[in-house]
């Protein structure tokens, strides 16, 4: 494998000294980019891009051609895992993800099995290998998966949900059935992430978009515990370098204290918690990633620059900060506005590193 030329992202995740704050953006490959929309239109739909390693590689590289980002992220989706478990993932235009065969009863959940990950998800590992070759050591590649609870919401509700009625009923009326769902998804996800690491992923992020919709004790039992199981089972080394693990529970707030007790390297923070408060909660035990409000990107370059300045100041001096938004970039953003964000991080962040 070619030598990594820019390791500022990996160093920051391990709280090692850096000369500036690294930056990447959740959903950096996506619909706000016209060149992404073109590839997707040619492929026919989103999953056809994911299943084709050359196309997945192409859209992964697109944002890196425009911006000086410090990491690439595999182009795929968190719902490939339940798709591999046989639920039949499909996307209806404008409606988000859906499953042909959701698992809504205790019996359906009890009959779920860990699939043959290598066989069902081989296209993802092929994409990882293709992207690593194309990156040629320019920046590290992030692999990812969803948290078992977040993935579980889509499996049980059959698609996107606002209130999560079915999975919340399980949490309250049949918690041991939900424990089983968390276990099967966690075991599958551990194999899935380890195969991404074997194929060349140099850091991994677990997206827990919906865990904080639970009561605090339920969050600990279902979402946190299942992420902890995954982290315990991960290969933490790739080519002689540590593979850092990032957990991102959106809306975690004070639960960041609990998350920092998991054996991870970094926590994602959304914009509802300041980085200064988050740093206090975790007591510098782990690095922090975030947390500019994605809505800021709709504003002028001057407002964006001020938002970057405030975010950097909120984290303050020293290593352990990875700049990102507090959640994914939205499809309506002007690509030049993301350029203003990345440039501002490059210009303003060296002052926080001695
Ligand atoms: O960050 C990246 O650039 C990597 C790619 C990535 C995608 N999805 C591509 C995608 C990642 C990391 C994800 C994670 C994901 N997927 C999450 C967790 C993070 C989050 O944003 O909360 C969730 C909940 C999903 C499930 C999912 N996939 C939804 C709800 C949707 C539809 C939402 C929408 O914006 O329409 C998807 C589809 C999806 N995944 C798209 C992309 C670029 C849009 C598909 C398209 O091209 O129309």
Coordinates of C-alpha atoms and ligand atoms in Angstrom, one line a residue:
X1 CA 0.0 0.0 0.0
X2 CA 1.2 3.5 -0.8
X3 CA 2.4 5.7 2.1
X4 CA -0.3 8.0 3.6
X5 CA 0.7 11.6 2.7
X6 CA -1.8 13.4 4.9
X7 CA -2.4 11.9 8.3
X8 CA -3.7 15.0 10.1
X9 CA -7.2 13.4 10.5
X10 CA -5.9 10.1 12.0
X11 CA -3.6 12.0 14.3
X12 CA -6.3 14.3 15.6
X13 CA -8.6 11.3 16.3
X14 CA -5.9 9.9 18.5
X15 CA -5.4 13.3 20.2
X16 CA -1.9 13.6 18.8
X17 CA -0.4 17.1 18.0
X18 CA -1.3 18.5 14.6
X19 CA -0.4 21.8 12.9
X20 CA -4.1 22.5 11.9
X21 CA -7.5 21.1 12.5
X22 CA -8.5 18.4 10.0
X23 CA -11.8 18.7 8.2
X24 CA -14.2 16.4 6.4
X25 CA -18.0 16.7 6.0
X26 CA -20.7 14.1 6.6
X27 CA -22.5 13.3 3.3
X28 CA -19.6 15.1 1.5
X29 CA -20.5 13.0 -1.6
X30 CA -24.1 13.6 -2.4
X31 CA -26.9 15.4 -4.0
X32 CA -25.6 19.0 -3.5
X33 CA -23.0 18.2 -6.1
X34 CA -24.1 18.3 -9.7
X35 CA -21.5 15.8 -10.7
X36 CA -23.0 13.3 -8.2
X37 CA -26.5 13.8 -9.5
X38 CA -25.1 13.1 -13.0
X39 CA -23.5 9.8 -12.0
X40 CA -26.7 8.8 -10.1
X41 CA -28.9 9.6 -13.1
X42 CA -26.7 7.6 -15.4
X43 CA -26.6 4.6 -13.0
X44 CA -30.4 4.8 -12.6
X45 CA -30.6 4.9 -8.8
X46 CA -28.7 5.3 -5.6
X47 CA -28.2 1.6 -4.8
X48 CA -26.8 1.0 -8.3
X49 CA -24.1 3.5 -7.5
X50 CA -23.4 1.7 -4.2
X51 CA -23.3 -1.7 -5.9
X52 CA -20.8 -0.6 -8.6
X53 CA -17.3 -0.2 -7.1
X54 CA -16.1 2.0 -10.0
X55 CA -19.1 4.4 -9.6
X56 CA -18.9 4.3 -5.8
X57 CA -15.2 5.2 -6.1
X58 CA -16.0 8.0 -8.6
X59 CA -18.5 9.7 -6.3
X60 CA -16.2 9.2 -3.3
X61 CA -13.5 11.1 -5.1
X62 CA -15.8 14.0 -6.3
X63 CA -15.7 16.2 -3.2
X64 CA -11.9 15.7 -2.9
X65 CA -11.4 17.2 -6.3
X66 CA -13.3 20.3 -5.3
X67 CA -12.1 20.9 -1.7
X68 CA -9.0 20.3 0.4
X69 CA -10.6 17.7 2.7
X70 CA -8.5 15.6 5.0
X71 CA -10.5 12.3 4.7
X72 CA -12.6 10.4 2.2
X73 CA -15.6 8.4 3.2
X74 CA -16.7 5.2 1.5
X75 CA -19.8 5.8 -0.6
X76 CA -22.5 3.4 0.6
X77 CA -25.3 3.4 3.1
X78 CA -26.0 2.1 6.6
X79 CA -29.0 0.1 5.3
X80 CA -26.8 -2.3 3.3
X81 CA -26.6 -4.4 6.4
X82 CA -30.4 -5.2 6.8
X83 CA -30.5 -5.6 3.0
X84 CA -27.9 -8.3 3.4
X85 CA -30.1 -9.9 6.1
X86 CA -32.8 -10.3 3.5
X87 CA -35.2 -7.4 4.1
X88 CA -35.2 -6.1 0.6
X89 CA -34.0 -2.5 0.6
X90 CA -35.4 -0.1 -2.0
X91 CA -35.6 3.7 -2.5
X92 CA -38.7 5.4 -3.8
X93 CA -37.8 8.8 -5.3
X94 CA -38.4 11.5 -2.8
X95 CA -39.5 9.1 -0.1
X96 CA -36.3 7.8 1.4
X97 CA -35.5 4.2 2.2
X98 CA -38.0 1.4 2.5
X99 CA -38.0 -2.4 3.1
X100 CA -40.0 -5.0 1.3
X101 CA -39.9 -7.3 4.3
X102 CA -39.7 -5.3 7.6
X103 CA -39.4 -7.3 10.8
X104 CA -42.3 -6.2 12.9
X105 CA -43.2 -9.2 15.1
X106 CA -41.3 -11.0 17.9
X107 CA -41.2 -14.1 15.7
X108 CA -39.8 -12.3 12.7
X109 CA -37.1 -10.8 14.9
X110 CA -36.2 -14.1 16.6
X111 CA -35.7 -15.8 13.2
X112 CA -33.2 -13.2 12.0
X113 CA -29.7 -14.6 11.3
X114 CA -26.3 -13.1 10.8
X115 CA -25.9 -13.3 7.0
X116 CA -22.8 -14.3 5.0
X117 CA -21.2 -10.9 5.1
X118 CA -18.5 -11.6 2.6
X119 CA -20.9 -12.9 0.0
X120 CA -23.8 -10.5 0.5
X121 CA -21.7 -7.3 1.0
X122 CA -18.7 -8.1 -1.1
X123 CA -19.5 -5.1 -3.4
X124 CA -18.8 -2.8 -0.4
X125 CA -15.4 -4.3 0.2
X126 CA -14.6 -4.2 -3.5
X127 CA -15.5 -0.5 -3.4
X128 CA -13.1 0.0 -0.4
X129 CA -10.3 -1.6 -2.3
X130 CA -11.0 0.4 -5.5
X131 CA -11.1 3.7 -3.5
X132 CA -7.9 3.0 -1.7
X133 CA -6.1 2.3 -5.0
X134 CA -7.5 5.6 -6.5
X135 CA -6.7 7.6 -3.4
X136 CA -3.1 6.5 -3.6
X137 CA -2.3 7.7 0.0
X138 CA -3.7 11.2 -0.6
X139 CA -5.9 11.1 2.5
X140 CA -7.2 8.3 4.7
X141 CA -10.5 6.4 3.9
X142 CA -13.3 6.2 6.5
X143 CA -15.4 3.1 6.6
X144 CA -18.8 3.2 8.3
X145 CA -21.9 1.5 9.5
X146 CA -25.1 2.4 11.4
X147 CA -25.6 1.7 15.0
X148 CA -27.8 -1.4 15.7
X149 CA -30.5 0.8 17.1
X150 CA -30.6 3.3 14.2
X151 CA -30.5 0.5 11.7
X152 CA -33.1 -1.3 13.8
X153 CA -35.6 1.6 13.5
X154 CA -35.6 1.2 9.7
X155 CA -35.9 -2.6 10.0
X156 CA -38.8 -2.5 12.4
X157 CA -40.7 0.6 11.1
X158 CA -40.1 -0.4 7.5
X159 CA -38.6 2.9 6.5
X160 CA -38.0 6.4 7.9
X161 CA -40.0 7.3 10.9
X162 CA -40.6 10.4 13.1
X163 CA -42.0 8.8 16.2
X164 CA -40.6 5.2 16.1
X165 CA -43.8 3.7 17.4
X166 CA -43.0 0.0 16.7
X167 CA -39.4 -0.1 18.0
X168 CA -40.4 2.0 21.1
X169 CA -43.2 -0.4 21.9
X170 CA -40.6 -3.3 21.7
X171 CA -38.3 -1.3 24.1
X172 CA -41.1 -1.0 26.6
X173 CA -43.1 -4.3 26.2
X174 CA -40.7 -6.8 24.9
X175 CA -37.2 -5.5 25.8
X176 CA -35.6 -9.0 25.4
X177 CA -36.8 -9.2 21.8
X178 CA -35.2 -5.9 21.1
X179 CA -32.0 -7.1 22.9
X180 CA -32.0 -10.0 20.4
X181 CA -32.4 -7.6 17.4
X182 CA -29.5 -5.5 18.7
X183 CA -27.3 -8.6 19.1
X184 CA -27.9 -9.9 15.6
X185 CA -27.3 -6.5 14.0
X186 CA -24.3 -5.8 16.2
X187 CA -22.7 -9.2 15.3
X188 CA -23.3 -8.6 11.6
X189 CA -22.0 -5.0 11.9
X190 CA -18.8 -6.2 13.6
X191 CA -18.1 -8.5 10.7
X192 CA -19.0 -5.9 8.2
X193 CA -16.7 -3.2 9.7
X194 CA -13.9 -5.7 10.1
X195 CA -14.2 -6.6 6.5
X196 CA -14.1 -2.9 5.5
X197 CA -10.9 -2.6 7.7
X198 CA -9.4 -5.7 6.0
X199 CA -10.1 -4.2 2.6
X200 CA -8.4 -0.9 3.6
X201 CA -10.6 1.4 5.7
X202 CA -8.3 3.4 7.9
X203 CA -10.9 4.8 10.4
X204 CA -14.5 3.8 11.0
X205 CA -17.5 5.8 12.1
X206 CA -20.7 4.3 13.6
X207 CA -23.7 6.6 12.8
X208 CA -26.2 6.5 15.6
X209 CA -28.7 9.0 14.2
X210 CA -31.7 7.9 16.3
X211 CA -30.3 6.5 19.6
X212 CA -31.1 9.7 21.5
X213 CA -34.8 9.4 20.6
X214 CA -34.8 6.8 23.5
X215 CA -35.1 7.5 27.2
X216 CA -31.7 7.7 28.8
X217 CA -31.8 4.2 30.4
X218 CA -33.1 2.7 27.2
X219 CA -30.4 4.4 25.2
X220 CA -27.8 2.8 27.5
X221 CA -29.4 -0.7 27.3
X222 CA -30.1 -0.8 23.5
X223 CA -28.0 1.7 21.6
X224 CA -24.9 2.3 23.7
X225 CA -24.5 -1.4 24.8
X226 CA -24.8 -2.6 21.2
X227 CA -22.2 -0.1 20.0
X228 CA -19.9 -1.1 22.8
X229 CA -20.2 -4.8 21.6
X230 CA -19.2 -3.7 18.1
X231 CA -16.2 -1.7 19.3
X232 CA -15.0 -4.6 21.4
X233 CA -15.0 -6.8 18.4
X234 CA -13.2 -4.5 15.9
X235 CA -9.8 -5.0 14.4
X236 CA -8.0 -1.8 15.6
X237 CA -5.0 -2.1 13.3
X238 CA -4.5 -1.6 9.5
X239 CA -1.0 -1.8 8.0
X240 CA 0.7 -1.2 11.4
X241 CA -1.4 1.9 12.1
X242 CA -4.2 2.2 14.7
X243 CA -7.7 2.3 13.2
X244 CA -9.6 5.0 15.2
X245 CA -13.2 4.5 15.9
X246 CA -15.7 7.4 16.0
X247 CA -19.2 7.1 17.5
X248 CA -21.7 9.7 16.5
X249 CA -25.0 9.8 18.4
X250 CA -27.0 12.7 17.2
X251 CA -28.5 14.8 20.0
X252 CA -26.4 12.9 22.7
X253 CA -25.9 16.0 24.9
X254 CA -25.0 14.9 28.4
X255 CA -25.0 11.2 27.2
X256 CA -21.6 12.0 25.7
X257 CA -20.3 11.3 29.2
X258 CA -21.6 7.7 28.9
X259 CA -20.4 7.4 25.3
X260 CA -16.9 8.4 26.3
X261 CA -16.8 5.3 28.6
X262 CA -17.0 3.1 25.5
X263 CA -13.6 2.1 24.2
X264 CA -13.7 4.5 21.2
X265 CA -11.3 7.2 20.1
X266 CA -13.7 10.0 19.2
X267 CA -17.2 11.2 19.5
X268 CA -19.3 13.1 17.0
X269 CA -21.1 16.1 18.4
X270 CA -24.2 17.8 16.8
X271 CA -24.8 21.5 17.0
X272 CA -27.2 21.4 20.0
X273 CA -24.2 20.8 22.4
X274 CA -21.3 23.3 22.3
X275 CA -17.9 21.8 21.8
X276 CA -16.8 23.5 25.0
X277 CA -19.5 21.7 27.0
X278 CA -18.8 18.4 25.2
X279 CA -15.2 18.7 26.0
X280 CA -16.1 19.2 29.7
X281 CA -18.4 16.1 29.5
X282 CA -15.7 13.8 28.1
X283 CA -12.9 15.4 30.1
X284 CA -10.5 15.1 27.1
X285 CA -10.7 11.3 27.3
X286 CA -11.6 11.1 23.6
X287 CA -11.4 13.4 20.5
X288 CA -14.4 15.3 19.3
X289 CA -15.8 15.8 15.8
X290 CA -18.2 18.5 14.7
X291 CA -20.2 20.5 15.0
X292 CA -21.3 23.5 12.8
X293 CA -25.1 23.6 12.2
X294 CA -25.5 22.5 8.6
X295 CA -28.0 25.4 8.2
X296 CA -25.1 27.8 8.4
X297 CA -24.1 26.7 4.9
X298 CA -27.1 28.4 3.4
X299 CA -25.7 31.8 4.6
X300 CA -23.1 34.0 3.0
X301 CA -19.4 33.1 3.0
X302 CA -18.9 35.8 5.7
X303 CA -21.4 34.1 8.0
X304 CA -19.9 30.7 7.3
X305 CA -16.5 32.0 8.2
X306 CA -17.8 33.4 11.5
X307 CA -19.5 30.0 12.2
X308 CA -16.2 28.2 11.6
X309 CA -14.3 30.7 13.8
X310 CA -16.9 30.3 16.7
X311 CA -16.7 26.5 16.4
X312 CA -12.9 26.4 16.5
X313 CA -12.9 28.8 19.5
X314 CA -15.5 26.7 21.3
X315 CA -13.3 23.6 21.2
X316 CA -10.3 25.9 22.1
X317 CA -6.6 25.1 22.2
X318 CA -4.9 21.8 21.7
X319 CA -5.3 18.5 19.7
X320 CA -8.3 16.3 19.5
X321 CA -10.7 18.2 17.3
X322 CA -11.9 17.1 13.9
X323 CA -13.9 19.8 12.1
X324 CA -17.2 18.7 10.6
X325 CA -20.8 19.7 10.5
X326 CA -23.1 18.5 13.3
X327 CA -25.0 16.3 10.8
X328 CA -24.9 15.7 7.0
X329 CA -24.8 18.5 4.4
X330 CA -28.2 18.9 2.8
X331 CA -29.0 18.7 -0.9
X332 CA -29.9 22.4 -1.3
X333 CA -26.4 23.8 -0.5
X334 CA -24.4 25.8 -3.0
X335 CA -21.1 23.8 -3.4
X336 CA -19.1 27.1 -3.3
X337 CA -20.4 27.6 0.3
X338 CA -18.7 24.4 1.4
X339 CA -15.5 25.7 -0.2
X340 CA -15.8 28.8 2.0
X341 CA -16.1 26.5 5.1
X342 CA -13.1 24.3 4.2
X343 CA -10.9 27.4 3.4
X344 CA -11.9 29.0 6.7
X345 CA -10.8 25.9 8.7
X346 CA -7.5 25.9 6.9
X347 CA -6.9 29.6 7.6
X348 CA -8.2 29.9 11.1
X349 CA -7.3 26.6 12.8
X350 CA -3.5 26.8 13.0
X351 CA -3.9 29.4 15.7
X352 CA -5.2 26.7 18.0
X353 CA -2.2 24.4 17.6
X354 CA 1.2 25.4 18.9
Ligands
LIG1 O1 -21.2 10.7 4.1 C1 -21.0 10.3 3.0 O2 -20.7 11.0 2.0 C2 -21.1 8.8 2.8 C3 -22.3 8.2 2.3 C4 -23.5 8.0 3.2 C5 -24.8 7.9 2.7 N1 -25.6 7.6 3.7 C6 -25.1 8.1 1.3 C7 -26.5 8.4 1.0 C8 -23.6 7.8 4.6 C9 -22.5 7.8 5.7 C10 -24.9 7.5 4.9 C11 -25.4 7.2 6.3 C12 -26.9 7.1 6.5 N2 -27.8 6.6 5.7 C13 -27.5 7.4 7.7 C14 -26.8 7.9 9.0 C15 -26.4 9.3 8.9 C16 -27.4 10.3 8.8 O3 -27.4 11.1 7.8 O4 -28.2 10.4 9.7 C17 -28.9 7.1 7.6 C18 -29.9 7.4 8.7 C19 -29.1 6.6 6.3 C20 -30.3 6.1 5.7 C21 -30.7 6.8 4.5 N3 -30.0 6.7 3.3 C22 -31.7 7.8 4.4 C23 -32.6 8.2 5.5 C24 -31.6 8.2 3.0 C25 -32.5 9.1 2.4 C26 -32.3 10.5 2.9 C27 -32.2 11.5 1.8 O5 -31.4 12.4 2.0 O6 -32.9 11.4 0.8 C28 -30.6 7.5 2.4 C29 -30.1 7.7 1.0 C30 -28.8 8.2 0.8 N4 -27.6 7.7 1.4 C31 -28.4 9.2 -0.1 C32 -27.0 9.3 0.0 C33 -26.1 10.2 -0.8 C34 -29.3 10.0 -1.0 C35 -29.7 9.1 -2.1 C36 -29.9 9.8 -3.4 O7 -28.9 10.0 -4.1 O8 -31.0 10.2 -3.6

